[in-house]
mmCIF file of C-alpha atoms in Angstrom:
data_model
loop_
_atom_site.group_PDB
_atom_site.id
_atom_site.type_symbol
_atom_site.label_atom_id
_atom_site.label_comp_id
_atom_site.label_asym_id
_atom_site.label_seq_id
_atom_site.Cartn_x
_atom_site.Cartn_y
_atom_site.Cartn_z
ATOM 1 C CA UNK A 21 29.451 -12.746 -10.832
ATOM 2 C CA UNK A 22 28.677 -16.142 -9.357
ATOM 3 C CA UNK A 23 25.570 -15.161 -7.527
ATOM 4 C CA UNK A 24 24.646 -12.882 -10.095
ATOM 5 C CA UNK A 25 20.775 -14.585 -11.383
ATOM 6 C CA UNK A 26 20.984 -13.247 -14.184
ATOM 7 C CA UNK A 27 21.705 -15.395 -17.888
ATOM 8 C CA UNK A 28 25.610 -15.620 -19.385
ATOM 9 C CA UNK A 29 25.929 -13.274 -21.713
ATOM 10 C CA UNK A 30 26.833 -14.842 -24.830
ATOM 11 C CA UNK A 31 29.299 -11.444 -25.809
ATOM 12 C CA UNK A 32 32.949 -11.795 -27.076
ATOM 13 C CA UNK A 33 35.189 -9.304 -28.470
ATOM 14 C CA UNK A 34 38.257 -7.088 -27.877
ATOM 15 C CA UNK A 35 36.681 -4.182 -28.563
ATOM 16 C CA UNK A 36 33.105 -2.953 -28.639
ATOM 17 C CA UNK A 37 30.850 0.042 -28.250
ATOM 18 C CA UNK A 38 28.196 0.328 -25.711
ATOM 19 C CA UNK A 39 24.616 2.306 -26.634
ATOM 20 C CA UNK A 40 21.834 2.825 -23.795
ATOM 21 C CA UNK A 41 18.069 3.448 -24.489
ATOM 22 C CA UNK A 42 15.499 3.982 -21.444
ATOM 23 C CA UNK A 43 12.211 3.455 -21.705
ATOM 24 C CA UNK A 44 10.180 3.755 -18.411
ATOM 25 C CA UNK A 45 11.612 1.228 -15.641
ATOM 26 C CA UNK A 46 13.847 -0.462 -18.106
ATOM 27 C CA UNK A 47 16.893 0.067 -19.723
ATOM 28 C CA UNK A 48 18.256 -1.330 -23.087
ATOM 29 C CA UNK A 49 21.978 -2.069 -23.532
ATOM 30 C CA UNK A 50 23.416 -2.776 -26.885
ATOM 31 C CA UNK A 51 26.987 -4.332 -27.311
ATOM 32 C CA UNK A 52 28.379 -3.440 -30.433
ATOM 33 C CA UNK A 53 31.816 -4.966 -31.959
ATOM 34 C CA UNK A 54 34.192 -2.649 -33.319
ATOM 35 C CA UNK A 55 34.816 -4.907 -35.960
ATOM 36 C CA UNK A 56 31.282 -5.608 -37.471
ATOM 37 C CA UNK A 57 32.672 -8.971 -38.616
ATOM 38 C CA UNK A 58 33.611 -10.021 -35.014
ATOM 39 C CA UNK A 59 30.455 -10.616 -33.320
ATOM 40 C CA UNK A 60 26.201 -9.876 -34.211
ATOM 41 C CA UNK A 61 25.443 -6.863 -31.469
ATOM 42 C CA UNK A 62 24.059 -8.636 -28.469
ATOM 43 C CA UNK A 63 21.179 -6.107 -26.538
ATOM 44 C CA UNK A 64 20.389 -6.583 -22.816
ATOM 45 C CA UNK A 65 17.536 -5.098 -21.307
ATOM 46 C CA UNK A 66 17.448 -4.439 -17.238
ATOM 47 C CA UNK A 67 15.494 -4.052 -14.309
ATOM 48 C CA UNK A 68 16.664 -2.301 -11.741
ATOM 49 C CA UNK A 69 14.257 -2.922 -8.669
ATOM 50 C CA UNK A 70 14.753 -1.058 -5.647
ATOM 51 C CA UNK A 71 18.488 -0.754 -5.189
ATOM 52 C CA UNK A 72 20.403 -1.674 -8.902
ATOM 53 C CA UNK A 73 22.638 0.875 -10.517
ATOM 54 C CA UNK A 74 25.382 1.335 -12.855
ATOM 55 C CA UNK A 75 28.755 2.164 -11.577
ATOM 56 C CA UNK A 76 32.127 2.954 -13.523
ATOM 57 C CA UNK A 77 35.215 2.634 -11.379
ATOM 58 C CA UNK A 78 38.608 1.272 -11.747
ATOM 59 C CA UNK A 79 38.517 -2.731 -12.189
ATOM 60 C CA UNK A 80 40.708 -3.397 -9.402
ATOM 61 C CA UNK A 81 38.573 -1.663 -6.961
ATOM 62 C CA UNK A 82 35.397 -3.550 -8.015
ATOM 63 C CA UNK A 83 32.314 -2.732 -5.871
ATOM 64 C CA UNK A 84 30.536 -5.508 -3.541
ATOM 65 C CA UNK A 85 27.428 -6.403 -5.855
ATOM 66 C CA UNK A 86 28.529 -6.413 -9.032
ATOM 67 C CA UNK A 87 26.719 -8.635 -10.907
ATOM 68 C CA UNK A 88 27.940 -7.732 -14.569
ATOM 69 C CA UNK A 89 30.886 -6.280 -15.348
ATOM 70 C CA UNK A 90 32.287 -4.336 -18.826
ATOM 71 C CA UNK A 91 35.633 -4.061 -18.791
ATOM 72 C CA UNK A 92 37.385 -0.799 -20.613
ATOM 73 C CA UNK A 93 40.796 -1.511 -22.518
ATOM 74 C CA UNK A 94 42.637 1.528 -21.311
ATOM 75 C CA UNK A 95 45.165 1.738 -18.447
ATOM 76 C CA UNK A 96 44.772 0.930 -15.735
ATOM 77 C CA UNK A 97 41.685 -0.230 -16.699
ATOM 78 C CA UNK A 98 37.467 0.192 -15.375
ATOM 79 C CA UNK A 99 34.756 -1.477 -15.110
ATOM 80 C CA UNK A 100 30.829 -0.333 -16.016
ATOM 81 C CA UNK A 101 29.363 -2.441 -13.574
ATOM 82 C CA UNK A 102 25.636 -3.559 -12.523
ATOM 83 C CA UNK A 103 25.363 -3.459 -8.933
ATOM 84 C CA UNK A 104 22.567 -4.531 -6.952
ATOM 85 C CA UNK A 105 22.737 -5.602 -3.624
ATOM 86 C CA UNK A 106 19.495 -6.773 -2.507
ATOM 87 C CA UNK A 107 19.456 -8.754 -6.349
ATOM 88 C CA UNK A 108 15.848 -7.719 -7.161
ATOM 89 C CA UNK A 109 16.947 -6.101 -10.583
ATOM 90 C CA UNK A 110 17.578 -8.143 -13.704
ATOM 91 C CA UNK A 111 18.777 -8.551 -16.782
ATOM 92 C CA UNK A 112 17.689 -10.813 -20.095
ATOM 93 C CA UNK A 113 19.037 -10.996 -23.386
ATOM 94 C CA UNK A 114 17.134 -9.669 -26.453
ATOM 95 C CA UNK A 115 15.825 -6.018 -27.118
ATOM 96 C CA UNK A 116 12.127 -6.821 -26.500
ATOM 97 C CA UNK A 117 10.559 -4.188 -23.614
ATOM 98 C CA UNK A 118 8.283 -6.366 -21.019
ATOM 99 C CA UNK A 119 4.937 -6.299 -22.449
ATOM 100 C CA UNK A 120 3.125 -5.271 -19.902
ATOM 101 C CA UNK A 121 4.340 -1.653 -19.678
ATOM 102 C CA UNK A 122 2.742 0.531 -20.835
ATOM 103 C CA UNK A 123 4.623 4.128 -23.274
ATOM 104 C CA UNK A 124 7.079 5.989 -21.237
ATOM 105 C CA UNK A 125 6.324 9.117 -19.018
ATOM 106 C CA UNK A 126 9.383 10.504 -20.185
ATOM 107 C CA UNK A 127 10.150 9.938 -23.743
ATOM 108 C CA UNK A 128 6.576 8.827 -25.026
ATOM 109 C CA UNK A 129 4.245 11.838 -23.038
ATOM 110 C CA UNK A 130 1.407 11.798 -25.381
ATOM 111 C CA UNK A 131 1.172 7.915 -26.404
ATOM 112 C CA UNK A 132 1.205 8.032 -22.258
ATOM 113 C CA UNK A 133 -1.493 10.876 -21.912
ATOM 114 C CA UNK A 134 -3.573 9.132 -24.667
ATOM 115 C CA UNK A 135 -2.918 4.846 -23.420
ATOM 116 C CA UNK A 136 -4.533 6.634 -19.448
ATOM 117 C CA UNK A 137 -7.377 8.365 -20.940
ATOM 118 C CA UNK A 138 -8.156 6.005 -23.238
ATOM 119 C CA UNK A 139 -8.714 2.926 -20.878
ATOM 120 C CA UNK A 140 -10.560 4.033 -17.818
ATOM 121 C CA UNK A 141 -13.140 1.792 -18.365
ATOM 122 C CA UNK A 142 -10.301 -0.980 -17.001
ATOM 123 C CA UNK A 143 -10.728 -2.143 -13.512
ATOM 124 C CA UNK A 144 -7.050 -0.939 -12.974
ATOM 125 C CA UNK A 145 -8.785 2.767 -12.017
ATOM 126 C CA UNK A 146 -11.259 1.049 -9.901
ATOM 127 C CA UNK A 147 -8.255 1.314 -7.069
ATOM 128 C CA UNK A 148 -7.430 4.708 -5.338
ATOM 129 C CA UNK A 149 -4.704 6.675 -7.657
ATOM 130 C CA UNK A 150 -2.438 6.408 -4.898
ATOM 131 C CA UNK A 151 -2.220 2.681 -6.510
ATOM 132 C CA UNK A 152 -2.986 3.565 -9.587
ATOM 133 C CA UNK A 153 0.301 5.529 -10.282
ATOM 134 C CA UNK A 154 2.500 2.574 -9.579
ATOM 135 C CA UNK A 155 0.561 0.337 -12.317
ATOM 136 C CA UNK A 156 3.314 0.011 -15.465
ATOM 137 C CA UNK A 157 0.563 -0.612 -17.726
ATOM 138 C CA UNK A 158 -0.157 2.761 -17.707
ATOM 139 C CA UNK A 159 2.268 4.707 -15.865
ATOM 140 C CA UNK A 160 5.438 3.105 -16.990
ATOM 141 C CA UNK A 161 8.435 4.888 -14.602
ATOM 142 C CA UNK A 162 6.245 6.109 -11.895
ATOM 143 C CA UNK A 163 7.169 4.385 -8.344
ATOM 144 C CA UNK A 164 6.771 5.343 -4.829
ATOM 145 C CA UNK A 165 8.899 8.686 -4.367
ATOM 146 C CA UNK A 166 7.547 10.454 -7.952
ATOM 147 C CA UNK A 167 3.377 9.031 -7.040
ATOM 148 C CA UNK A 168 3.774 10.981 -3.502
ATOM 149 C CA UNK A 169 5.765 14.435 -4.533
ATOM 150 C CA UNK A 170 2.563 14.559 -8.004
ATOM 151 C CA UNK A 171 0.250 13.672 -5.718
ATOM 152 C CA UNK A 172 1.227 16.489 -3.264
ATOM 153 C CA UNK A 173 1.838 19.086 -5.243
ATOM 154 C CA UNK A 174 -2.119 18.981 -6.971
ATOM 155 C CA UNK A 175 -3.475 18.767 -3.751
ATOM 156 C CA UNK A 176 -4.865 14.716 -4.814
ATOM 157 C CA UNK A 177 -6.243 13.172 -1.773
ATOM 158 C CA UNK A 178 -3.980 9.901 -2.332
ATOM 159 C CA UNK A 179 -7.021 7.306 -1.760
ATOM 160 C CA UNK A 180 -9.449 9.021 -4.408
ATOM 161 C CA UNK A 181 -10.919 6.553 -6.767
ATOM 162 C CA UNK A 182 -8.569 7.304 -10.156
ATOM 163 C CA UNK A 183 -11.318 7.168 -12.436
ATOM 164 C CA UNK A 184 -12.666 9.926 -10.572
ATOM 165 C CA UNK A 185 -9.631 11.790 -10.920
ATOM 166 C CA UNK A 186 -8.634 11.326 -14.126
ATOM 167 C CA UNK A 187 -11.886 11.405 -15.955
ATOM 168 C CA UNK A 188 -11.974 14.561 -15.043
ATOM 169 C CA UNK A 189 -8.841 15.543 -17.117
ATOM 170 C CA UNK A 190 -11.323 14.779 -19.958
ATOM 171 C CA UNK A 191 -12.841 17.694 -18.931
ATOM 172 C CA UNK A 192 -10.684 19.757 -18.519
ATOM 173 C CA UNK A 193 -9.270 19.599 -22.076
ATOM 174 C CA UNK A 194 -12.539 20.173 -23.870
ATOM 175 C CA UNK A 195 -12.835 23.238 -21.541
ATOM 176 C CA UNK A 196 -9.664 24.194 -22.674
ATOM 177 C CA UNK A 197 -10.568 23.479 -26.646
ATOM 178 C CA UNK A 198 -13.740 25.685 -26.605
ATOM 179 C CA UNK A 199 -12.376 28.485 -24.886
ATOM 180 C CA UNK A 200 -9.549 29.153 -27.272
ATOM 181 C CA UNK A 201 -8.912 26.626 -30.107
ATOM 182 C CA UNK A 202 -6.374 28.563 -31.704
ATOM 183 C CA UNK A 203 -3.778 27.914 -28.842
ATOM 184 C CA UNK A 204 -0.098 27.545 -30.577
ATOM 185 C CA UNK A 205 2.017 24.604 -29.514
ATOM 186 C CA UNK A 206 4.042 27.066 -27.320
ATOM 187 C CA UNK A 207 1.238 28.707 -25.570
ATOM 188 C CA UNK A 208 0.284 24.780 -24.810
ATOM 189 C CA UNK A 209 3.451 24.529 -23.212
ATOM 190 C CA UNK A 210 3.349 27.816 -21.076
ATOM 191 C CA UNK A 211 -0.482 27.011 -20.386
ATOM 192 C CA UNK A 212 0.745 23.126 -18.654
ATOM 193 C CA UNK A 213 4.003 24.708 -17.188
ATOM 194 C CA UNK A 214 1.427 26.982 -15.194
ATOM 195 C CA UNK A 215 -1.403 24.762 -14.774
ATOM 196 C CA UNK A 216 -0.161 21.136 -15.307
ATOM 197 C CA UNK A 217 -2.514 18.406 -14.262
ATOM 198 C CA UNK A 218 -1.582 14.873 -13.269
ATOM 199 C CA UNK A 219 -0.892 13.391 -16.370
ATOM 200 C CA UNK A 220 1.325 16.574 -17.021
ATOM 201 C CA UNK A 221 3.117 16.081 -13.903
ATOM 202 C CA UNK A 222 3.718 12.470 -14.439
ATOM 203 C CA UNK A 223 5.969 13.208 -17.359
ATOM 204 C CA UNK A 224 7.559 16.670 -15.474
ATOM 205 C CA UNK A 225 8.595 15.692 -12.308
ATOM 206 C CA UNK A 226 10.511 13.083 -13.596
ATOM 207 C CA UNK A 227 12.264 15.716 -16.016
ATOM 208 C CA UNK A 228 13.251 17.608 -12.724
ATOM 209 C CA UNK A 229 15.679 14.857 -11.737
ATOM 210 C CA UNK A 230 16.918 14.301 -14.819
ATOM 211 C CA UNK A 231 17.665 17.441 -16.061
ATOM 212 C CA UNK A 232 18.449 19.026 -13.044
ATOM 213 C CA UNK A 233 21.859 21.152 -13.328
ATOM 214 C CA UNK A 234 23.324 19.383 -9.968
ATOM 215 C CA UNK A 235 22.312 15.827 -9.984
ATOM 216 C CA UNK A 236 20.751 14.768 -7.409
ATOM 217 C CA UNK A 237 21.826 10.952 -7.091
ATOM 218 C CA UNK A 238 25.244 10.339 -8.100
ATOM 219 C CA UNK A 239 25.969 6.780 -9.133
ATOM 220 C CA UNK A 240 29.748 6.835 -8.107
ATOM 221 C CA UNK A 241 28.258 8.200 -4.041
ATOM 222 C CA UNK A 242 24.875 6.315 -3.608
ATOM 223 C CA UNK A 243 25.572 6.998 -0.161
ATOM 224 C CA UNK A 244 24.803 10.968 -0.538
ATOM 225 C CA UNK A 245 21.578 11.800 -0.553
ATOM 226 C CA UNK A 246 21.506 15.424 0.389
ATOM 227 C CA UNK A 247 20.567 16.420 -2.692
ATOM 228 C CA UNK A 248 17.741 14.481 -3.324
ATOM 229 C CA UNK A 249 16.536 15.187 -0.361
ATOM 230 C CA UNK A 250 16.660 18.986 -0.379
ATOM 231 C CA UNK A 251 14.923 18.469 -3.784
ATOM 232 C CA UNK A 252 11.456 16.386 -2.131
ATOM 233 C CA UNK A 253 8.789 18.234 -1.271
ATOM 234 C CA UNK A 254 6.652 15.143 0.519
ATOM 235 C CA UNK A 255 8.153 11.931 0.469
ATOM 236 C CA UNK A 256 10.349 11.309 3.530
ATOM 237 C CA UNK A 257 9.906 15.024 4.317
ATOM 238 C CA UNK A 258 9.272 15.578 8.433
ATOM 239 C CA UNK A 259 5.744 16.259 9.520
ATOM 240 C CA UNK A 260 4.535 14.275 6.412
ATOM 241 C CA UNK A 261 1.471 11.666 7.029
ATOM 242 C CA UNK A 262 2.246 7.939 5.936
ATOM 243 C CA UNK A 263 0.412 4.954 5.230
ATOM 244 C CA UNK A 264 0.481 1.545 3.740
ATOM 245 C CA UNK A 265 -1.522 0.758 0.874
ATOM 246 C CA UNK A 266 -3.464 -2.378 -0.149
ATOM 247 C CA UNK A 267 -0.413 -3.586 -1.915
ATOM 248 C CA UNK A 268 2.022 -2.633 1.141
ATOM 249 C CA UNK A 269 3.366 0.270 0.011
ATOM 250 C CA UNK A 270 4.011 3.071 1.899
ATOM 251 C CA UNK A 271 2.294 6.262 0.516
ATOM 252 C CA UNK A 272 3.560 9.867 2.201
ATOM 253 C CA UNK A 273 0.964 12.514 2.014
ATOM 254 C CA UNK A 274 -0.231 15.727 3.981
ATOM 255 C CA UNK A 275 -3.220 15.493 5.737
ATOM 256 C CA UNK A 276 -3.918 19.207 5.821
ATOM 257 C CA UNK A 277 -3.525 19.938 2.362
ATOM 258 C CA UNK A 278 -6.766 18.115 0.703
ATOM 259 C CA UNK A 279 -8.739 17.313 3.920
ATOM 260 C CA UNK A 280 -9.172 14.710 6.698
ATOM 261 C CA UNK A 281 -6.919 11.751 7.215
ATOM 262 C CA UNK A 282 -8.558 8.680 5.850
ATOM 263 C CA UNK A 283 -9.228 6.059 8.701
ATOM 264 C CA UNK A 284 -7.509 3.052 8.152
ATOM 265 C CA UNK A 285 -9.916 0.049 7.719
ATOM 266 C CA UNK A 286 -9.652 -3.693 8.435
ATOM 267 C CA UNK A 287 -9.523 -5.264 5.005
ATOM 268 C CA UNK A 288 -11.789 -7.984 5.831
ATOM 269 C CA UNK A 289 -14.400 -5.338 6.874
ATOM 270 C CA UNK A 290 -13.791 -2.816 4.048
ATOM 271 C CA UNK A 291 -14.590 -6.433 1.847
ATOM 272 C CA UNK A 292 -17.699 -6.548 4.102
ATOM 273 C CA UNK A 293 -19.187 -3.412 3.639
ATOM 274 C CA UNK A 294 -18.410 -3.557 -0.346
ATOM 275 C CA UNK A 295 -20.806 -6.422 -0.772
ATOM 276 C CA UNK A 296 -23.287 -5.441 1.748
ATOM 277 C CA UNK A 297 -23.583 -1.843 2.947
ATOM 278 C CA UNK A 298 -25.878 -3.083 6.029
ATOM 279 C CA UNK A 299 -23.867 -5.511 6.782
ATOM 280 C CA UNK A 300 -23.081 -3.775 10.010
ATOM 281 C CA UNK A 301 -26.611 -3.735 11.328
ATOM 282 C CA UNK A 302 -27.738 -7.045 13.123
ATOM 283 C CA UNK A 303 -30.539 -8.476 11.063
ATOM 284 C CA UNK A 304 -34.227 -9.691 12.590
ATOM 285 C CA UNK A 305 -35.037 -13.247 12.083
ATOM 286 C CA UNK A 306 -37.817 -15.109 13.097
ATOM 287 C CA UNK A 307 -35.467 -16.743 15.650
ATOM 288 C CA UNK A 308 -34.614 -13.956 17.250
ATOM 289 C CA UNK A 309 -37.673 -12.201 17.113
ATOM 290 C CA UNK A 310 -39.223 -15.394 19.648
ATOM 291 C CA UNK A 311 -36.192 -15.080 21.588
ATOM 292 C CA UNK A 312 -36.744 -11.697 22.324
ATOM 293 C CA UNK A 313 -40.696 -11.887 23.629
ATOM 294 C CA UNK A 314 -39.990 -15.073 25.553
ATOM 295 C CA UNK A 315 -37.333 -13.129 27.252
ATOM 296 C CA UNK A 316 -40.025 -9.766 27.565
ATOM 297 C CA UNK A 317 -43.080 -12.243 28.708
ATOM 298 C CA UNK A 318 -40.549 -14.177 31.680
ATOM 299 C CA UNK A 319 -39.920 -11.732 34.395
ATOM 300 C CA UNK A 320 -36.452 -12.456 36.042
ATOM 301 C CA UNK A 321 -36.748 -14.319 38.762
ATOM 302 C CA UNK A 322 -35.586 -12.495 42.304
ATOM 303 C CA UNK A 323 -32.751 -13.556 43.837
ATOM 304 C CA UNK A 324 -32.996 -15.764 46.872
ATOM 305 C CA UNK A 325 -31.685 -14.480 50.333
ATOM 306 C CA UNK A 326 -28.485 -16.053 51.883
ATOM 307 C CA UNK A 327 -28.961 -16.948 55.502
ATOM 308 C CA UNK A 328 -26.976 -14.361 57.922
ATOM 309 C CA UNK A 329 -27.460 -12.210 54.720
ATOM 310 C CA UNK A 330 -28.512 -9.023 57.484
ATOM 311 C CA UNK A 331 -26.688 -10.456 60.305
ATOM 312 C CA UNK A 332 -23.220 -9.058 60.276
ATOM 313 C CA UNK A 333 -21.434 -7.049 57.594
ATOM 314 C CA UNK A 334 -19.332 -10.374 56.785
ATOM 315 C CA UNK A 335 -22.554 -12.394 56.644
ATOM 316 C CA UNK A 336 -23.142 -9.839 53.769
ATOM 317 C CA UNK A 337 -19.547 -10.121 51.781
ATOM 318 C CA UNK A 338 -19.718 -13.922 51.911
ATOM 319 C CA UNK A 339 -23.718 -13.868 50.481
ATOM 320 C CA UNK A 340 -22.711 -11.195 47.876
ATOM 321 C CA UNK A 341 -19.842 -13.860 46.512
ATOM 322 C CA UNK A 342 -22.256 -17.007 46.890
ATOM 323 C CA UNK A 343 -24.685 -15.277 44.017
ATOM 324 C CA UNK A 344 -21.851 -14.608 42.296
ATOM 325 C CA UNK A 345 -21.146 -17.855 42.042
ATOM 326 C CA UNK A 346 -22.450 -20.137 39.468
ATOM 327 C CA UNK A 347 -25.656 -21.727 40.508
ATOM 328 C CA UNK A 348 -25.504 -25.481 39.936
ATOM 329 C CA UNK A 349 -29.078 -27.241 40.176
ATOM 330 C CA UNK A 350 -28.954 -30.012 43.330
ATOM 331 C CA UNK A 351 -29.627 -33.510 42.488
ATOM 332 C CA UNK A 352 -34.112 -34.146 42.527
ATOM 333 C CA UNK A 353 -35.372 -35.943 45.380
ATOM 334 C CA UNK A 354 -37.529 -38.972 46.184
ATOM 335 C CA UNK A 355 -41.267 -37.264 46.429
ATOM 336 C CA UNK A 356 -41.570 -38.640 50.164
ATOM 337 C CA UNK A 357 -38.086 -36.846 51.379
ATOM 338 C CA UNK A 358 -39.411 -33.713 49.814
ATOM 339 C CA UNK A 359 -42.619 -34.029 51.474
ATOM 340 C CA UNK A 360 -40.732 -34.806 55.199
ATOM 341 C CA UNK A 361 -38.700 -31.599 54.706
ATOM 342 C CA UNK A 362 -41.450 -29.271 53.676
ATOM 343 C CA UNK A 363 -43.812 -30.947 56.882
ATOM 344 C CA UNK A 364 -39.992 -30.360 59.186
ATOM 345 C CA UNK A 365 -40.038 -26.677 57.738
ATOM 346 C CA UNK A 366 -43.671 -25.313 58.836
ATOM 347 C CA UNK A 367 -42.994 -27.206 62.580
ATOM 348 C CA UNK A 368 -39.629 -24.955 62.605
ATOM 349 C CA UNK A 369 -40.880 -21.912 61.760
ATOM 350 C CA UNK A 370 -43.895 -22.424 64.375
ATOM 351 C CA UNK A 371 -41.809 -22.888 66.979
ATOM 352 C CA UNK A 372 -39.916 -19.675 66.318
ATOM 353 C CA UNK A 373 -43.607 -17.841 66.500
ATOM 354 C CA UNK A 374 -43.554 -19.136 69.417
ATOM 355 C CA UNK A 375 -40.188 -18.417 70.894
ATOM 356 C CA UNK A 376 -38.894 -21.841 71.304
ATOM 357 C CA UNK A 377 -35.635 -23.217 70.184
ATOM 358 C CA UNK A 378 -35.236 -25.588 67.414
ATOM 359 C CA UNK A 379 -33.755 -28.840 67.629
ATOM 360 C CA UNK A 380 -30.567 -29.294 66.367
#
């Protein structure tokens, strides 16, 4: 299409088979003539991001979105089309995977089982597994719905370290090896179908959707749901706890089935208290320290008495608001004018000993 982003695809016969392989988050297409003299096969591999999906419906009924379109020669005829509208899925020519993903959860279990358990010295499983789930390195074909409904069904507290988690898997399996070594590849089987751990569940949850006898998203009515909702156990469910992780992901849990609800942490303080556990209590320089016994060896001076202060009760309101008010420090005088008022002062106050009255 013309706002399609994805390369031309440089394709061209009359007739020609189409083969799919999936591998994690990608798929690989491979166009095949008829007619091997016709055209070299041409493979496409895609990325689907959060909303692309094949669609086969009659060509002259083409959906809104569709970026790439393979036309069938019957009639009338279809169309096997990409369709993405929010265009964050992609295609490229060439049947390379993307490097950085790791064996599939699906299709490659044990290369999967055995790429996680042998790398947890990386720094990826210094993060909580929550985050570690959706790494493709490792867990290529885990996203947001499958991390929640594995992590809720063990029980996982979503922000446990993953090291912590899965090194304990480690464990588990040499328990398993001493106790009975003799195990047959079917009692394996029945042993993980009853007791799976993470790693187990990462490659059969996703086999639930897949295989499942009604399917629970159906390409040609992305608009139903019903099914795939009747099928989740956590994510999206009602009553479910939800929050974003360090990445901005939303991660659904349940509080009440591994323990408290984590409190949610300024990231700038979290970074804080990482470097410097104390950093929360105030430390005691030699600043301070001065500041403090020069305030303790200064008493507070008392505050001075407004005239008419115990006169009248509005004598008191209007000398309550004058110390409220910000003090400012009059002008200094000339020494002589502060010696004439002070002299001024004592003859007032002697008169009022006496009883007379003071000149105005």
């Amino acid at each position: 299409s013309a706002v399609g982003r994805g390369p031309e695809v440089p394709f061209r016969s009359e007739a020609y088979r189409i083969s799919a392989l999936a591998r994690g988050k990608e798929l690989r297409l491979t166009l095949s003539a008829l007619d091997p003299d016709a055209a070299p096969p041409q493979d496409l591999v895609f990325r689907f991001g959060m909303s692309g999906s094949f669609r086969l419906c009659p060509a002259a009924e083409l959906p809104r979105h569709a970026h790439l379109r393979f036309l069938t020669r019957e009639s009338p005829r279809r169309a096997l089309c990409f369709v993405d509208p929010r265009r964050f899925g992609s295609w490229r020519l060439g049947d390379a995977w993307q490097q950085e993903r790791g064996p599939c959860v699906v299709s490659e279990y044990q290369a999967f089982r055995e790429n996680v358990l042998r790398n947890l010295d990386d720094k990826a499983f210094d993060k909580p597994i929550c985050e570690a789930l959706l790494n493709q390195k490792y867990f290529n074909g885990i996203g947001n719905y499958l991390r929640a409904e594995i992590l809720y069904r063990l029980k996982i507290p979503p922000f446990e370290k993953a090291r912590t988690v899965l090194e304990a898997l480690k464990d588990q399996k040499q328990e398993r090896r001493k106790k009975d070594p003799s195990l047959t590849l079917s009692k394996k089987v029945k042993l993980m179908q009853k007791n799976p751990d993470l790693l187990e569940l990462c490659h059969t949850v996703p086999m639930e959707v897949i295989t499942a006898e009604k399917q629970l998203l159906d390409p040609e009515h992305s608009d139903n749901y019903a099914t795939f909702k009747n099928w989740l156990q956590c994510y999206l469910v009602p009553g479910m706890n939800s929050l974003r992780d360090r990445s901005g992901r939303t991660i659904w849990f349940h509080v009440r089935a591994w323990g408290q609800k984590p409190q949610k942490m300024p990231r700038k303080k979290r970074a804080q208290l990482k470097a410097d556990p104390e950093a929360l209590t105030p430390k005691v320089t030699s600043s301070t320290l001065k500041r403090s016994l020069r305030a303790a060896a200064t008493p507070p001076k008392p505050d001075e008495k407004e005239e008419g202060e115990e006169e009248e009760a509005d004598g008191l309101r209007k000398g309550r608001a004058r110390r409220r008010r910000r003090v400012t420090p009059a002008p200094a005088l000339p020494e002589s004018e502060v010696l004439l008022k002070a002299k001024r002062s004592r003859r007032m106050s002697a008169r009022r000993g006496r009883g007379e009255a003071g000149s105005p």
